[in-house]
CSV table of C-alpha atoms in Angstrom, one decimal:
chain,number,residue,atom,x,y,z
A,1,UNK,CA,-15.5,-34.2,22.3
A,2,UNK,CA,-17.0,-30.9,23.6
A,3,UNK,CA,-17.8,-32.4,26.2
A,4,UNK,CA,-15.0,-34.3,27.3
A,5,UNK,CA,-13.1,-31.1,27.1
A,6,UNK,CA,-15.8,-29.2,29.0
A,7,UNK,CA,-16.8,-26.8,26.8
A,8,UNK,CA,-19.8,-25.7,25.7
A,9,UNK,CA,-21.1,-27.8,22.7
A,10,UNK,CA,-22.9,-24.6,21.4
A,11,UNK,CA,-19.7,-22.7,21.2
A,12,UNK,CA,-18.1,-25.6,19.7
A,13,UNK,CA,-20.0,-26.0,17.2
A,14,UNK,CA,-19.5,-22.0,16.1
A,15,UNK,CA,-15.9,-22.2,16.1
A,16,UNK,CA,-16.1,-25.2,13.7
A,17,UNK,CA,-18.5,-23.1,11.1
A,18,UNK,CA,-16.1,-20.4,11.5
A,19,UNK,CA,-12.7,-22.0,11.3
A,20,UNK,CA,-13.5,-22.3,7.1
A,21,UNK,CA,-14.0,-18.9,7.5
A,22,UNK,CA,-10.7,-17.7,9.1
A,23,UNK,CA,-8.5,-20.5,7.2
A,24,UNK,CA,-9.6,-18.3,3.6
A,25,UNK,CA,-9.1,-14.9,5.9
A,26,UNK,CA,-5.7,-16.1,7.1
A,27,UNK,CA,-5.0,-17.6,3.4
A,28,UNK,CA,-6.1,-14.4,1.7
A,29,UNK,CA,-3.9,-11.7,4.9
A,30,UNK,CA,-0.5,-14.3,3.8
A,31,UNK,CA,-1.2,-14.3,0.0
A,32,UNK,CA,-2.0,-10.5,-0.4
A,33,UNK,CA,1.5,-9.9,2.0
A,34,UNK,CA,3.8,-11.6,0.2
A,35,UNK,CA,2.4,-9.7,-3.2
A,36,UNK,CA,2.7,-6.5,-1.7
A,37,UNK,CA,6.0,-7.4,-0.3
A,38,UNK,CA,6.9,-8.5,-3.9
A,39,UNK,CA,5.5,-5.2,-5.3
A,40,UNK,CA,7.5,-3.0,-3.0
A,41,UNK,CA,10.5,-5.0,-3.8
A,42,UNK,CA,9.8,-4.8,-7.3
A,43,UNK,CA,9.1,-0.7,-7.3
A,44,UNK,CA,12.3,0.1,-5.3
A,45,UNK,CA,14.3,-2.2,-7.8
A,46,UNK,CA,13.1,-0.6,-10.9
A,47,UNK,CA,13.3,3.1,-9.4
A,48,UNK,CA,16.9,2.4,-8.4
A,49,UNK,CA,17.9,1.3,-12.1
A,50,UNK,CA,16.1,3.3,-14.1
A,51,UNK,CA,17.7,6.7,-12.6
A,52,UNK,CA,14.9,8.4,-11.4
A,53,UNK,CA,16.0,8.5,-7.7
A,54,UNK,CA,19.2,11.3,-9.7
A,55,UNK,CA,16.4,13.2,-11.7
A,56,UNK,CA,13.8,14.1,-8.9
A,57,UNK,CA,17.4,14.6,-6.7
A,58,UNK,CA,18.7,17.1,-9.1
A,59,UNK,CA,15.3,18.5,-9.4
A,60,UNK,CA,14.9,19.4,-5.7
A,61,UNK,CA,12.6,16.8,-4.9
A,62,UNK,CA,15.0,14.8,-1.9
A,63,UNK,CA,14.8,18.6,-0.1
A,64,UNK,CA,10.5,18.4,-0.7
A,65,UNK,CA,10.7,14.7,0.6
A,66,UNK,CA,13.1,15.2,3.7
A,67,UNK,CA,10.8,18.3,4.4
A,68,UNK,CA,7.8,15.8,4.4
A,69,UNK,CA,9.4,13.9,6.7
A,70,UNK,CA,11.2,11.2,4.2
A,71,UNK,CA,14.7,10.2,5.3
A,72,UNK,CA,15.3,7.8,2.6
A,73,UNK,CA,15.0,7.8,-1.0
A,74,UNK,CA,12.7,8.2,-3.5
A,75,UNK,CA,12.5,4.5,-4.6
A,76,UNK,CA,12.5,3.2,-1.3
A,77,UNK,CA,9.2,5.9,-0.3
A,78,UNK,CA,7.4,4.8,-3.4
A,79,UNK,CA,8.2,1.1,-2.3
A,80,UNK,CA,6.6,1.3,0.9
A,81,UNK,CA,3.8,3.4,-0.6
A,82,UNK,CA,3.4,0.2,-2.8
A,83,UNK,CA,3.5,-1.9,-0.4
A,84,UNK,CA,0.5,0.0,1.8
A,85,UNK,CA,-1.4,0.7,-0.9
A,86,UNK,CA,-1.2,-3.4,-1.9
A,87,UNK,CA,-2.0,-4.1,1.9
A,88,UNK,CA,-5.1,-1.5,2.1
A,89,UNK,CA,-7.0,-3.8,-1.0
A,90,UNK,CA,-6.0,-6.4,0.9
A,91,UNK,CA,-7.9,-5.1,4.0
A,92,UNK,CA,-10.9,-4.5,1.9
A,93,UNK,CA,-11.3,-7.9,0.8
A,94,UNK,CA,-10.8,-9.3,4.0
A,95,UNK,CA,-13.6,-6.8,5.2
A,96,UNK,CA,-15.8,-8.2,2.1
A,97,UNK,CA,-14.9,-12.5,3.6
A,98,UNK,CA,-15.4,-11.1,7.2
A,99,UNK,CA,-18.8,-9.4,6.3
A,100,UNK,CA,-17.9,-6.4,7.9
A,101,UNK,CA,-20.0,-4.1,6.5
A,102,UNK,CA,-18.8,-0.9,7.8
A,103,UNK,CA,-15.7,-1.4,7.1
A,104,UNK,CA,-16.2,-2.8,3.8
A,105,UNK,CA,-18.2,0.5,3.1
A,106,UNK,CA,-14.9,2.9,4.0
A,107,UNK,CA,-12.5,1.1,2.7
A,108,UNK,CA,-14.3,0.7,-0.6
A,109,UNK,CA,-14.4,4.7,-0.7
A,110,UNK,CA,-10.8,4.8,0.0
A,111,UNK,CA,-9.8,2.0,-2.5
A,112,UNK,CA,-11.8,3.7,-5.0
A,113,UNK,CA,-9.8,7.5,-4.5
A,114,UNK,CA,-6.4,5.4,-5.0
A,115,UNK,CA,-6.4,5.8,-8.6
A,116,UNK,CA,-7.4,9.9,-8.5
A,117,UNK,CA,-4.6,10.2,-5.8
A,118,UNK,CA,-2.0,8.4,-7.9
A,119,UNK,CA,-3.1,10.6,-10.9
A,120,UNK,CA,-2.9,13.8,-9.4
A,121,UNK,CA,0.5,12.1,-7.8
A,122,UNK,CA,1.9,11.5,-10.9
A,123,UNK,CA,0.5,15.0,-12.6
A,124,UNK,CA,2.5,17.0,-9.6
A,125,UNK,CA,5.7,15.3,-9.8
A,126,UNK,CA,5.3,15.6,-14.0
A,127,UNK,CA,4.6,19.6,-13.5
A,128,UNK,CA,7.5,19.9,-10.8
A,129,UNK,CA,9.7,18.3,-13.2
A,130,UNK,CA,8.5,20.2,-16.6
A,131,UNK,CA,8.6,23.7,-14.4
A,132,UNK,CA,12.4,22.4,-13.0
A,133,UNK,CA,13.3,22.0,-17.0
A,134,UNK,CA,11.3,26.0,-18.2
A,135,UNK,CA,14.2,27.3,-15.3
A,136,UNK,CA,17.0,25.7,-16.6
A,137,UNK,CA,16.1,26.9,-20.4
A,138,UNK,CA,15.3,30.8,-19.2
A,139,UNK,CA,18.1,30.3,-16.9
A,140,UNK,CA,20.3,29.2,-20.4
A,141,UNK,CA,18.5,32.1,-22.1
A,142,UNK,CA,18.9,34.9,-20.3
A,143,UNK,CA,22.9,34.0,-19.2
């Protein structure tokens, strides 16, 4: 058939030990979108009805996150945050099926900082909040 088409036979045959190889890669990239796609749906969702988006308002944090260049709200940021964060692991194990070894290598120190970063995340917001609420009672005390 390689032949008849005019192409090398050599290159042919690559393609075909490849092509098992990209179906799992392209597989694997439309699996791990709709999941982060799913995640991000799901974040925003319960961010919007649990009533945090009026707490970190109230607390200042819509002025910090329009400062940082946010224009929308909380639940929506941390949905997209989700949803790159969900897409970045998926890069990394498409790096691993590809063999990319380089690329493997720095993405698997940047996977591996995701949990510090959503720690020390979640520790800021938690002290912006607790120093928000020590205001409000010397604010109460004092007036």
């Amino acid at each position: 058939m390689a032949e008849y088409l005019g192409i090398d036979p050599g290159a042919f045959a690559l393609f075909w030990s490849f092509a098992p190889k990209l179906a799992s890669v392209l597989v694997t990239l439309a699996i791990g979108w709709v999941a982060a796609r799913a995640l991000q749906r799901l974040t925003t969702e319960a961010l919007d009805r649990s009533g945090v988006e009026s707490a970190v308002e109230e607390a200042g944090g819509s002025k910090l996150l329009y400062h940082l260049g946010v224009h929308e709200g909380l639940a929506h940021a941390a949905g997209r945050l989700v949803f790159t964060v969900t897409m970045l692991v998926v890069a990394y194990v498409l790096s691993i099926q590809l063999g990319f070894e380089g690329i493997s290598k720095v993405l698997d120190r940047v996977v591996s900082w995701l949990p510090r970063i959503g720690l020390a995340l979640v520790t800021g917001t938690l002290g912006l909040l607790g120093a928000d609420v020590v205001r409000r009672l010397i604010g109460k005390a004092t007036a």
